[in-house]
Amino acid sequence: MTNLEFKPLYPDWTGRPIVMAGPCSAESEEQVLETARALASQNIHLFRAGIWKPRTRPNSFEGVGSIGLKWLKKVKEETGLKVTTEVANRNHLSEALKFGVDVIWIGARTTVNPFSVQEIADGLQGVDIPVLIKNPINPDLNLWIGAIERIYKAGIQRIGVVHRGFSHYGNSPFRNEPRWSIPIELMRRFPDLTVICDNSHICGNRHMLGAIAQRAMDLNYHGLMTETHPNPDEAWSDAKQQITPEVFGTLIADLKIRDVSSSDESFLNHLEDLRHQIDLIDDQLLTYLGVRMELARKIGEYKKDNSISILQPSRWNEIVETAVEKGKGKGLSEIFIEKLLTAVHQESISQQNKVMNQ
Ligand code: PEP
Ligand code: MN
């Protein structure tokens, strides 16, 4: 599908950030209402609370179920806040709609499953409600886009995506790796899609929440979804990453919101000048890469004639080591140099492979 036309979630949610907050899970009527009252006084846009919780391991708290929808309804009545909850199947959806939930969200574990997403899409036929779609837990942009398309085909144009990071194995400072390039590519393809950063599930802890929220704002995300709890240490799920509504208020107040664009003439002229220089350099990079690949193909021919294999690890190590050293002096990180050269090297190998096995 191309040319999807998205609408804002609500026409009056214009400024940045759009703020979505509330507990990971609804635990009791008191906890839900206490959190909502504190957040309402901070003028958030949308109150979140999980009712059905997809937990990685059994025997964890799996949500209070439909009774929590009554509490969300009370939140609406008492505070005037709009409310959202996660739905993972058609039954959740019809329950949520029955209780007047304003926005539904599709969780990361559901986005991975086209059957489940389709089931929710089928239930949304003829319903006009904003839908938030979290990224799938695995770093697969097409799977994320597929879920967006399924919901869009059900007639929903008020779609937002929630970037909550991607699973990984092994050590990481993050609970879920952000892999910013994936949402950035999504924004490039769908410029009018509302993009929200769920800093809580990316971080998995409290101390990085502010930095990740700022990063998202600097990448022009429209908003944030952050887990808040009146007593975070006692939360029944995701205790380590939740913060109090007060701490959340400070986090939002401390954000620097930079303009997406400017109409100042001299600023625009200077920016254009710098961008022009960048375009020229990108052009040169491409030219040089083309020349480099031409050389790689020549080497491929030469190796073929002399019956020599493609991969020569010692030569490759030498290239990387030298480049990393040189890069340091030019302000380029080791990770960047390695990624760049790996991509170049892979392309060289595949071009040589073609030459040698034609
Ligand atoms: C949540 O928002 O509490 C949640 C379960 O999120 P995710 O689907 O991103 O894991
Ligand atoms: Mn959570």
CSV table of C-alpha atoms and ligand atoms in Angstrom, one decimal:
chain,number,residue,atom,x,y,z
A,1,MET,CA,0.0,0.0,0.0
A,2,THR,CA,1.3,3.5,-0.8
A,3,ASN,CA,0.0,7.0,-0.1
A,4,LEU,CA,-1.6,6.3,3.2
A,5,GLU,CA,-3.2,9.5,4.5
A,6,PHE,CA,-3.1,9.8,8.2
A,7,LYS,CA,-4.9,12.2,10.4
A,8,PRO,CA,-3.9,13.7,13.8
A,9,LEU,CA,-5.2,11.6,16.7
A,10,TYR,CA,-7.3,14.7,17.8
A,11,PRO,CA,-7.4,18.0,15.8
A,12,ASP,CA,-6.6,20.0,18.9
A,13,TRP,CA,-3.5,18.0,19.9
A,14,THR,CA,-1.3,20.3,18.0
A,15,GLY,CA,1.7,21.3,20.2
A,16,ARG,CA,4.5,19.1,21.2
A,17,PRO,CA,4.8,17.0,23.2
A,18,ILE,CA,1.6,15.1,23.2
A,19,VAL,CA,1.7,13.6,26.6
A,20,MET,CA,0.4,10.1,27.5
A,21,ALA,CA,1.0,8.8,31.0
A,22,GLY,CA,-0.4,6.5,33.6
A,23,PRO,CA,0.5,3.3,35.3
A,24,CYS,CA,1.8,0.2,33.5
A,25,SER,CA,-1.1,-1.7,35.0
A,26,ALA,CA,-4.4,-0.7,36.6
A,27,GLU,CA,-4.1,-2.3,40.1
A,28,SER,CA,-7.0,-0.9,42.0
A,29,GLU,CA,-9.6,1.8,41.6
A,30,GLU,CA,-7.8,4.0,44.2
A,31,GLN,CA,-4.4,3.6,42.5
A,32,VAL,CA,-5.9,4.4,39.0
A,33,LEU,CA,-7.8,7.5,40.3
A,34,GLU,CA,-5.0,8.8,42.4
A,35,THR,CA,-2.6,8.6,39.4
A,36,ALA,CA,-5.1,10.2,37.1
A,37,ARG,CA,-5.9,13.1,39.4
A,38,ALA,CA,-2.2,13.9,39.8
A,39,LEU,CA,-1.7,13.7,36.0
A,40,ALA,CA,-4.8,15.7,35.2
A,41,SER,CA,-3.4,18.6,37.2
A,42,GLN,CA,-0.4,18.5,34.8
A,43,ASN,CA,-2.7,18.8,31.7
A,44,ILE,CA,-1.6,15.5,30.1
A,45,HIS,CA,-3.5,14.5,26.9
A,46,LEU,CA,-4.1,10.9,27.5
A,47,PHE,CA,-4.3,8.6,30.5
A,48,ARG,CA,-2.9,5.1,30.0
A,49,ALA,CA,-3.4,1.9,32.1
A,50,GLY,CA,-3.0,-1.7,31.1
A,51,ILE,CA,-6.0,-3.9,32.0
A,52,TRP,CA,-4.8,-7.1,30.2
A,53,LYS,CA,-1.1,-7.5,30.6
A,54,PRO,CA,1.0,-9.6,28.3
A,55,ARG,CA,3.8,-10.8,30.6
A,56,THR,CA,6.9,-12.6,29.4
A,57,ARG,CA,6.7,-15.3,32.1
A,58,PRO,CA,3.6,-16.9,33.6
A,59,ASN,CA,2.8,-16.3,37.3
A,60,SER,CA,3.4,-12.6,37.0
A,61,PHE,CA,0.5,-10.3,37.5
A,62,GLU,CA,-1.5,-10.5,34.3
A,63,GLY,CA,-3.9,-7.6,34.7
A,64,VAL,CA,-7.1,-7.0,36.5
A,65,GLY,CA,-9.2,-7.6,33.4
A,66,SER,CA,-12.5,-5.9,32.5
A,67,ILE,CA,-13.2,-4.5,35.9
A,68,GLY,CA,-10.4,-2.0,35.2
A,69,LEU,CA,-12.5,-0.5,32.4
A,70,LYS,CA,-14.9,0.7,35.0
A,71,TRP,CA,-12.1,2.5,36.7
A,72,LEU,CA,-11.0,4.1,33.4
A,73,LYS,CA,-14.6,5.2,32.9
A,74,LYS,CA,-14.5,6.9,36.3
A,75,VAL,CA,-11.2,8.6,35.4
A,76,LYS,CA,-13.0,10.1,32.4
A,77,GLU,CA,-16.0,11.2,34.4
A,78,GLU,CA,-14.0,12.7,37.2
A,79,THR,CA,-11.0,14.3,35.5
A,80,GLY,CA,-12.2,14.7,31.9
A,81,LEU,CA,-9.0,13.0,30.7
A,82,LYS,CA,-9.2,10.8,27.6
A,83,VAL,CA,-8.1,7.2,28.4
A,84,THR,CA,-6.4,4.4,26.6
A,85,THR,CA,-5.7,0.7,27.2
A,86,GLU,CA,-4.0,-2.1,25.4
A,87,VAL,CA,-6.1,-4.6,23.4
A,88,ALA,CA,-4.7,-7.8,22.1
A,89,ASN,CA,-7.8,-9.5,20.6
A,90,ARG,CA,-11.3,-8.9,19.5
A,91,ASN,CA,-12.8,-9.5,22.8
A,92,HIS,CA,-10.6,-6.9,24.5
A,93,LEU,CA,-11.5,-4.5,21.8
A,94,SER,CA,-15.3,-4.9,22.2
A,95,GLU,CA,-15.0,-4.6,26.0
A,96,ALA,CA,-12.9,-1.5,25.6
A,97,LEU,CA,-15.3,0.1,23.1
A,98,LYS,CA,-18.3,-0.8,25.4
A,99,PHE,CA,-16.7,1.1,28.3
A,100,GLY,CA,-16.0,4.2,26.1
A,101,VAL,CA,-12.2,3.9,26.0
A,102,ASP,CA,-11.1,6.8,23.8
A,103,VAL,CA,-8.0,5.5,22.2
A,104,ILE,CA,-6.8,1.9,21.9
A,105,TRP,CA,-3.2,0.7,21.7
A,106,ILE,CA,-1.8,-2.5,20.2
A,107,GLY,CA,1.1,-3.8,22.2
A,108,ALA,CA,4.5,-4.9,20.9
A,109,ARG,CA,3.7,-8.6,21.4
A,110,THR,CA,0.5,-8.2,19.3
A,111,THR,CA,2.1,-6.2,16.5
A,112,VAL,CA,4.3,-9.2,15.7
A,113,ASN,CA,1.3,-11.4,15.0
A,114,PRO,CA,-0.6,-10.6,11.7
A,115,PHE,CA,-3.5,-12.9,12.8
A,116,SER,CA,-4.1,-10.9,16.0
A,117,VAL,CA,-3.7,-7.5,14.3
A,118,GLN,CA,-6.2,-8.6,11.6
A,119,GLU,CA,-8.6,-9.8,14.2
A,120,ILE,CA,-8.5,-6.3,15.9
A,121,ALA,CA,-8.7,-4.6,12.4
A,122,ASP,CA,-11.8,-6.7,11.7
A,123,GLY,CA,-13.4,-5.5,14.9
A,124,LEU,CA,-12.6,-1.9,14.1
A,125,GLN,CA,-14.6,-1.9,10.8
A,126,GLY,CA,-17.0,1.0,11.0
A,127,VAL,CA,-15.5,2.4,14.3
A,128,ASP,CA,-13.9,5.8,14.4
A,129,ILE,CA,-11.3,5.7,17.1
A,130,PRO,CA,-7.6,6.6,17.3
A,131,VAL,CA,-5.3,3.6,17.3
A,132,LEU,CA,-1.7,3.5,18.6
A,133,ILE,CA,0.5,0.7,17.2
A,134,LYS,CA,3.6,-0.2,19.2
A,135,ASN,CA,6.6,-1.4,17.3
A,136,PRO,CA,6.9,-5.2,17.1
A,137,ILE,CA,9.4,-6.6,19.7
A,138,ASN,CA,11.7,-7.7,16.9
A,139,PRO,CA,13.4,-5.1,14.8
A,140,ASP,CA,11.3,-5.6,11.6
A,141,LEU,CA,10.1,-2.4,10.0
A,142,ASN,CA,7.9,-4.3,7.5
A,143,LEU,CA,6.0,-6.0,10.3
A,144,TRP,CA,5.3,-2.7,11.9
A,145,ILE,CA,4.2,-1.2,8.6
A,146,GLY,CA,2.0,-4.3,8.0
A,147,ALA,CA,0.2,-3.7,11.2
A,148,ILE,CA,-0.3,-0.1,10.3
A,149,GLU,CA,-1.7,-1.1,6.9
A,150,ARG,CA,-4.1,-3.7,8.4
A,151,ILE,CA,-5.6,-1.1,10.8
A,152,TYR,CA,-5.7,1.6,8.0
A,153,LYS,CA,-7.6,-0.8,5.7
A,154,ALA,CA,-10.2,-1.1,8.4
A,155,GLY,CA,-10.9,2.6,7.8
A,156,ILE,CA,-8.9,4.0,10.6
A,157,GLN,CA,-6.9,7.2,9.7
A,158,ARG,CA,-6.2,8.4,13.1
A,159,ILE,CA,-3.2,6.2,13.6
A,160,GLY,CA,-0.2,6.8,15.9
A,161,VAL,CA,2.9,4.7,16.3
A,162,VAL,CA,4.6,4.1,19.6
A,163,HIS,CA,8.3,3.4,19.6
A,164,ARG,CA,9.0,1.2,22.6
A,165,GLY,CA,12.3,-0.3,21.6
A,166,PHE,CA,13.3,-3.8,20.4
A,167,SER,CA,14.2,-7.0,22.2
A,168,HIS,CA,17.8,-8.2,22.3
A,169,TYR,CA,19.9,-10.9,23.9
A,170,GLY,CA,22.8,-10.1,26.2
A,171,ASN,CA,23.9,-7.0,27.9
A,172,SER,CA,22.6,-3.6,27.1
A,173,PRO,CA,22.0,-0.4,29.0
A,174,PHE,CA,18.4,-0.6,27.6
A,175,ARG,CA,15.6,-2.9,28.4
A,176,ASN,CA,14.6,-2.7,24.8
A,177,GLU,CA,17.2,-1.3,22.3
A,178,PRO,CA,15.9,1.9,20.7
A,179,ARG,CA,17.4,1.3,17.2
A,180,TRP,CA,16.4,4.9,16.3
A,181,SER,CA,17.0,4.3,12.6
A,182,ILE,CA,13.8,2.1,12.4
A,183,PRO,CA,11.3,4.7,13.5
A,184,ILE,CA,13.2,7.4,11.6
A,185,GLU,CA,12.8,5.3,8.4
A,186,LEU,CA,9.1,4.9,9.3
A,187,MET,CA,8.8,8.8,9.6
A,188,ARG,CA,10.5,9.2,6.2
A,189,ARG,CA,8.0,6.9,4.6
A,190,PHE,CA,4.9,8.3,6.4
A,191,PRO,CA,5.6,11.9,7.2
A,192,ASP,CA,2.1,12.6,8.6
A,193,LEU,CA,2.0,9.7,11.0
A,194,THR,CA,1.9,10.6,14.7
A,195,VAL,CA,5.0,9.2,16.4
A,196,ILE,CA,5.2,8.7,20.2
A,197,CYS,CA,8.2,7.6,22.2
A,198,ASP,CA,7.5,5.1,25.0
A,199,ASN,CA,10.7,6.0,27.0
A,200,SER,CA,9.6,3.7,29.9
A,201,HIS,CA,9.9,0.4,27.9
A,202,ILE,CA,13.0,1.5,26.1
A,203,CYS,CA,14.8,2.3,29.3
A,204,GLY,CA,13.5,-0.2,31.8
A,205,ASN,CA,14.9,2.0,34.5
A,206,ARG,CA,14.2,5.5,35.9
A,207,HIS,CA,17.5,7.3,35.3
A,208,MET,CA,17.6,7.3,31.5
A,209,LEU,CA,13.9,8.4,31.0
A,210,GLY,CA,14.7,12.1,30.6
A,211,ALA,CA,17.6,11.6,28.2
A,212,ILE,CA,15.5,9.3,26.0
A,213,ALA,CA,12.5,11.7,26.0
A,214,GLN,CA,14.8,14.6,25.0
A,215,ARG,CA,16.3,12.5,22.2
A,216,ALA,CA,12.8,11.7,20.9
A,217,MET,CA,11.9,15.4,21.0
A,218,ASP,CA,15.1,16.3,19.1
A,219,LEU,CA,14.1,13.8,16.4
A,220,ASN,CA,10.7,15.6,16.1
A,221,TYR,CA,8.6,12.9,17.7
A,222,HIS,CA,5.1,14.2,18.5
A,223,GLY,CA,4.8,12.9,22.0
A,224,LEU,CA,5.7,10.6,24.9
A,225,MET,CA,4.1,7.7,26.6
A,226,THR,CA,5.6,7.3,30.1
A,227,GLU,CA,4.6,4.9,32.9
A,228,THR,CA,3.7,6.7,36.2
A,229,HIS,CA,2.6,5.3,39.5
A,230,PRO,CA,1.9,6.9,42.9
A,231,ASN,CA,4.3,4.5,44.5
A,232,PRO,CA,6.6,3.1,41.8
A,233,ASP,CA,8.5,0.7,44.0
A,234,GLU,CA,5.3,-1.1,44.9
A,235,ALA,CA,4.0,-1.3,41.3
A,236,TRP,CA,2.6,-4.8,40.4
A,237,SER,CA,4.4,-4.7,37.0
A,238,ASP,CA,7.4,-2.8,35.6
A,239,ALA,CA,8.2,-1.3,39.0
A,240,LYS,CA,11.8,-0.4,38.1
A,241,GLN,CA,10.8,2.0,35.3
A,242,GLN,CA,7.9,3.8,36.7
A,243,ILE,CA,8.0,7.3,38.2
A,244,THR,CA,5.6,9.3,40.3
A,245,PRO,CA,3.4,11.9,38.6
A,246,GLU,CA,5.4,14.6,40.3
A,247,VAL,CA,8.7,13.3,38.9
A,248,PHE,CA,7.1,13.0,35.5
A,249,GLY,CA,5.9,16.6,35.7
A,250,THR,CA,9.6,17.7,36.2
A,251,LEU,CA,10.7,15.5,33.3
A,252,ILE,CA,8.2,17.2,31.0
A,253,ALA,CA,9.0,20.6,32.3
A,254,ASP,CA,12.8,20.0,31.7
A,255,LEU,CA,12.4,19.0,28.1
A,256,LYS,CA,13.8,21.4,25.5
A,257,ILE,CA,11.3,21.6,22.7
A,258,ARG,CA,13.0,22.9,19.6
A,259,ASP,CA,11.1,24.1,16.6
A,260,VAL,CA,10.7,21.7,13.7
A,261,SER,CA,11.3,24.5,11.3
A,262,SER,CA,11.8,28.3,11.2
A,263,SER,CA,10.8,31.2,9.0
A,264,ASP,CA,13.8,33.3,9.8
A,265,GLU,CA,15.4,34.3,6.5
A,266,SER,CA,19.0,34.4,7.6
A,267,PHE,CA,18.7,31.2,9.5
A,268,LEU,CA,17.2,29.5,6.5
A,269,ASN,CA,19.8,30.8,4.1
A,270,HIS,CA,22.7,29.6,6.3
A,271,LEU,CA,21.0,26.3,6.8
A,272,GLU,CA,20.5,25.9,3.1
A,273,ASP,CA,24.1,26.7,2.5
A,274,LEU,CA,25.3,24.0,5.0
A,275,ARG,CA,22.9,21.5,3.5
A,276,HIS,CA,24.1,22.2,0.1
A,277,GLN,CA,27.7,21.4,1.2
A,278,ILE,CA,26.4,18.2,2.7
A,279,ASP,CA,24.7,17.3,-0.5
A,280,LEU,CA,27.9,17.8,-2.4
A,281,ILE,CA,29.8,15.6,-0.1
A,282,ASP,CA,27.2,12.9,-0.2
A,283,ASP,CA,27.5,13.0,-3.9
A,284,GLN,CA,31.2,12.6,-3.8
A,285,LEU,CA,30.9,9.8,-1.3
A,286,LEU,CA,28.6,7.9,-3.8
A,287,THR,CA,31.0,8.6,-6.6
A,288,TYR,CA,33.9,7.2,-4.6
A,289,LEU,CA,31.9,4.2,-3.5
A,290,GLY,CA,31.1,3.5,-7.1
A,291,VAL,CA,34.8,3.7,-8.0
A,292,ARG,CA,35.7,1.5,-5.1
A,293,MET,CA,33.2,-1.2,-6.2
A,294,GLU,CA,34.6,-1.0,-9.7
A,295,LEU,CA,38.0,-1.8,-8.2
A,296,ALA,CA,36.5,-4.6,-6.1
A,297,ARG,CA,35.1,-6.2,-9.3
A,298,LYS,CA,38.5,-5.9,-10.9
A,299,ILE,CA,40.1,-7.7,-8.0
A,300,GLY,CA,37.3,-10.3,-8.3
A,301,GLU,CA,38.3,-10.9,-11.9
A,302,TYR,CA,41.9,-11.1,-11.0
A,303,LYS,CA,41.3,-13.5,-8.1
A,304,LYS,CA,39.1,-15.6,-10.3
A,305,ASP,CA,41.9,-15.9,-13.0
A,306,ASN,CA,44.4,-16.9,-10.3
A,307,SER,CA,42.0,-19.1,-8.4
A,308,ILE,CA,42.2,-17.2,-5.1
A,309,SER,CA,39.3,-17.0,-2.6
A,310,ILE,CA,37.4,-13.8,-1.9
A,311,LEU,CA,37.7,-13.3,1.8
A,312,GLN,CA,41.1,-12.5,3.2
A,313,PRO,CA,40.6,-11.8,6.9
A,314,SER,CA,44.0,-10.4,7.6
A,315,ARG,CA,43.6,-7.8,4.9
A,316,TRP,CA,40.2,-6.9,6.3
A,317,ASN,CA,41.4,-6.6,9.9
A,318,GLU,CA,44.2,-4.3,8.7
A,319,ILE,CA,41.7,-2.0,6.8
A,320,VAL,CA,39.4,-1.8,9.9
A,321,GLU,CA,42.2,-1.1,12.4
A,322,THR,CA,43.8,1.6,10.2
A,323,ALA,CA,40.4,3.3,9.6
A,324,VAL,CA,39.4,3.2,13.3
A,325,GLU,CA,42.7,4.9,14.2
A,326,LYS,CA,42.4,7.5,11.4
A,327,GLY,CA,38.7,8.1,12.3
A,328,LYS,CA,39.5,8.9,15.9
A,329,GLY,CA,41.5,11.9,14.8
A,330,LYS,CA,38.5,13.1,12.7
A,331,GLY,CA,35.9,12.8,15.5
A,332,LEU,CA,34.4,9.6,14.1
A,333,SER,CA,33.5,6.9,16.6
A,334,GLU,CA,34.8,3.3,16.4
A,335,ILE,CA,31.3,1.9,16.2
A,336,PHE,CA,30.5,4.2,13.2
A,337,ILE,CA,33.7,3.3,11.3
A,338,GLU,CA,33.1,-0.4,11.9
A,339,LYS,CA,29.5,-0.2,10.7
A,340,LEU,CA,30.4,1.8,7.7
A,341,LEU,CA,33.3,-0.4,6.6
A,342,THR,CA,31.3,-3.6,7.3
A,343,ALA,CA,28.6,-2.4,4.9
A,344,VAL,CA,31.2,-1.4,2.3
A,345,HIS,CA,33.0,-4.7,2.7
A,346,GLN,CA,29.8,-6.7,2.4
A,347,GLU,CA,28.9,-5.0,-0.8
A,348,SER,CA,32.5,-5.6,-2.1
A,349,ILE,CA,32.2,-9.3,-1.3
A,350,SER,CA,28.8,-9.6,-3.0
A,351,GLN,CA,30.1,-7.8,-6.1
A,352,GLN,CA,33.2,-10.0,-6.2
A,353,ASN,CA,31.1,-13.0,-5.7
A,354,LYS,CA,29.0,-12.2,-8.7
A,355,VAL,CA,32.1,-11.6,-10.8
A,356,MET,CA,33.7,-14.9,-9.7
A,357,ASN,CA,30.6,-17.1,-10.1
A,358,GLN,CA,29.1,-15.7,-13.2
B,1,PEP,C1,2.9,-1.6,28.3
B,1,PEP,O1,2.8,-0.5,27.7
B,1,PEP,O2,2.7,-1.7,29.5
B,1,PEP,C2,3.3,-2.8,27.5
B,1,PEP,C3,3.0,-4.0,27.9
B,1,PEP,O3,4.1,-2.4,26.5
B,1,PEP,P1,4.7,-3.2,25.3
B,1,PEP,O4,3.6,-3.8,24.5
B,1,PEP,O5,5.5,-2.2,24.6
B,1,PEP,O6,5.6,-4.3,25.9
B,2,MN,MN,4.7,-1.7,31.3
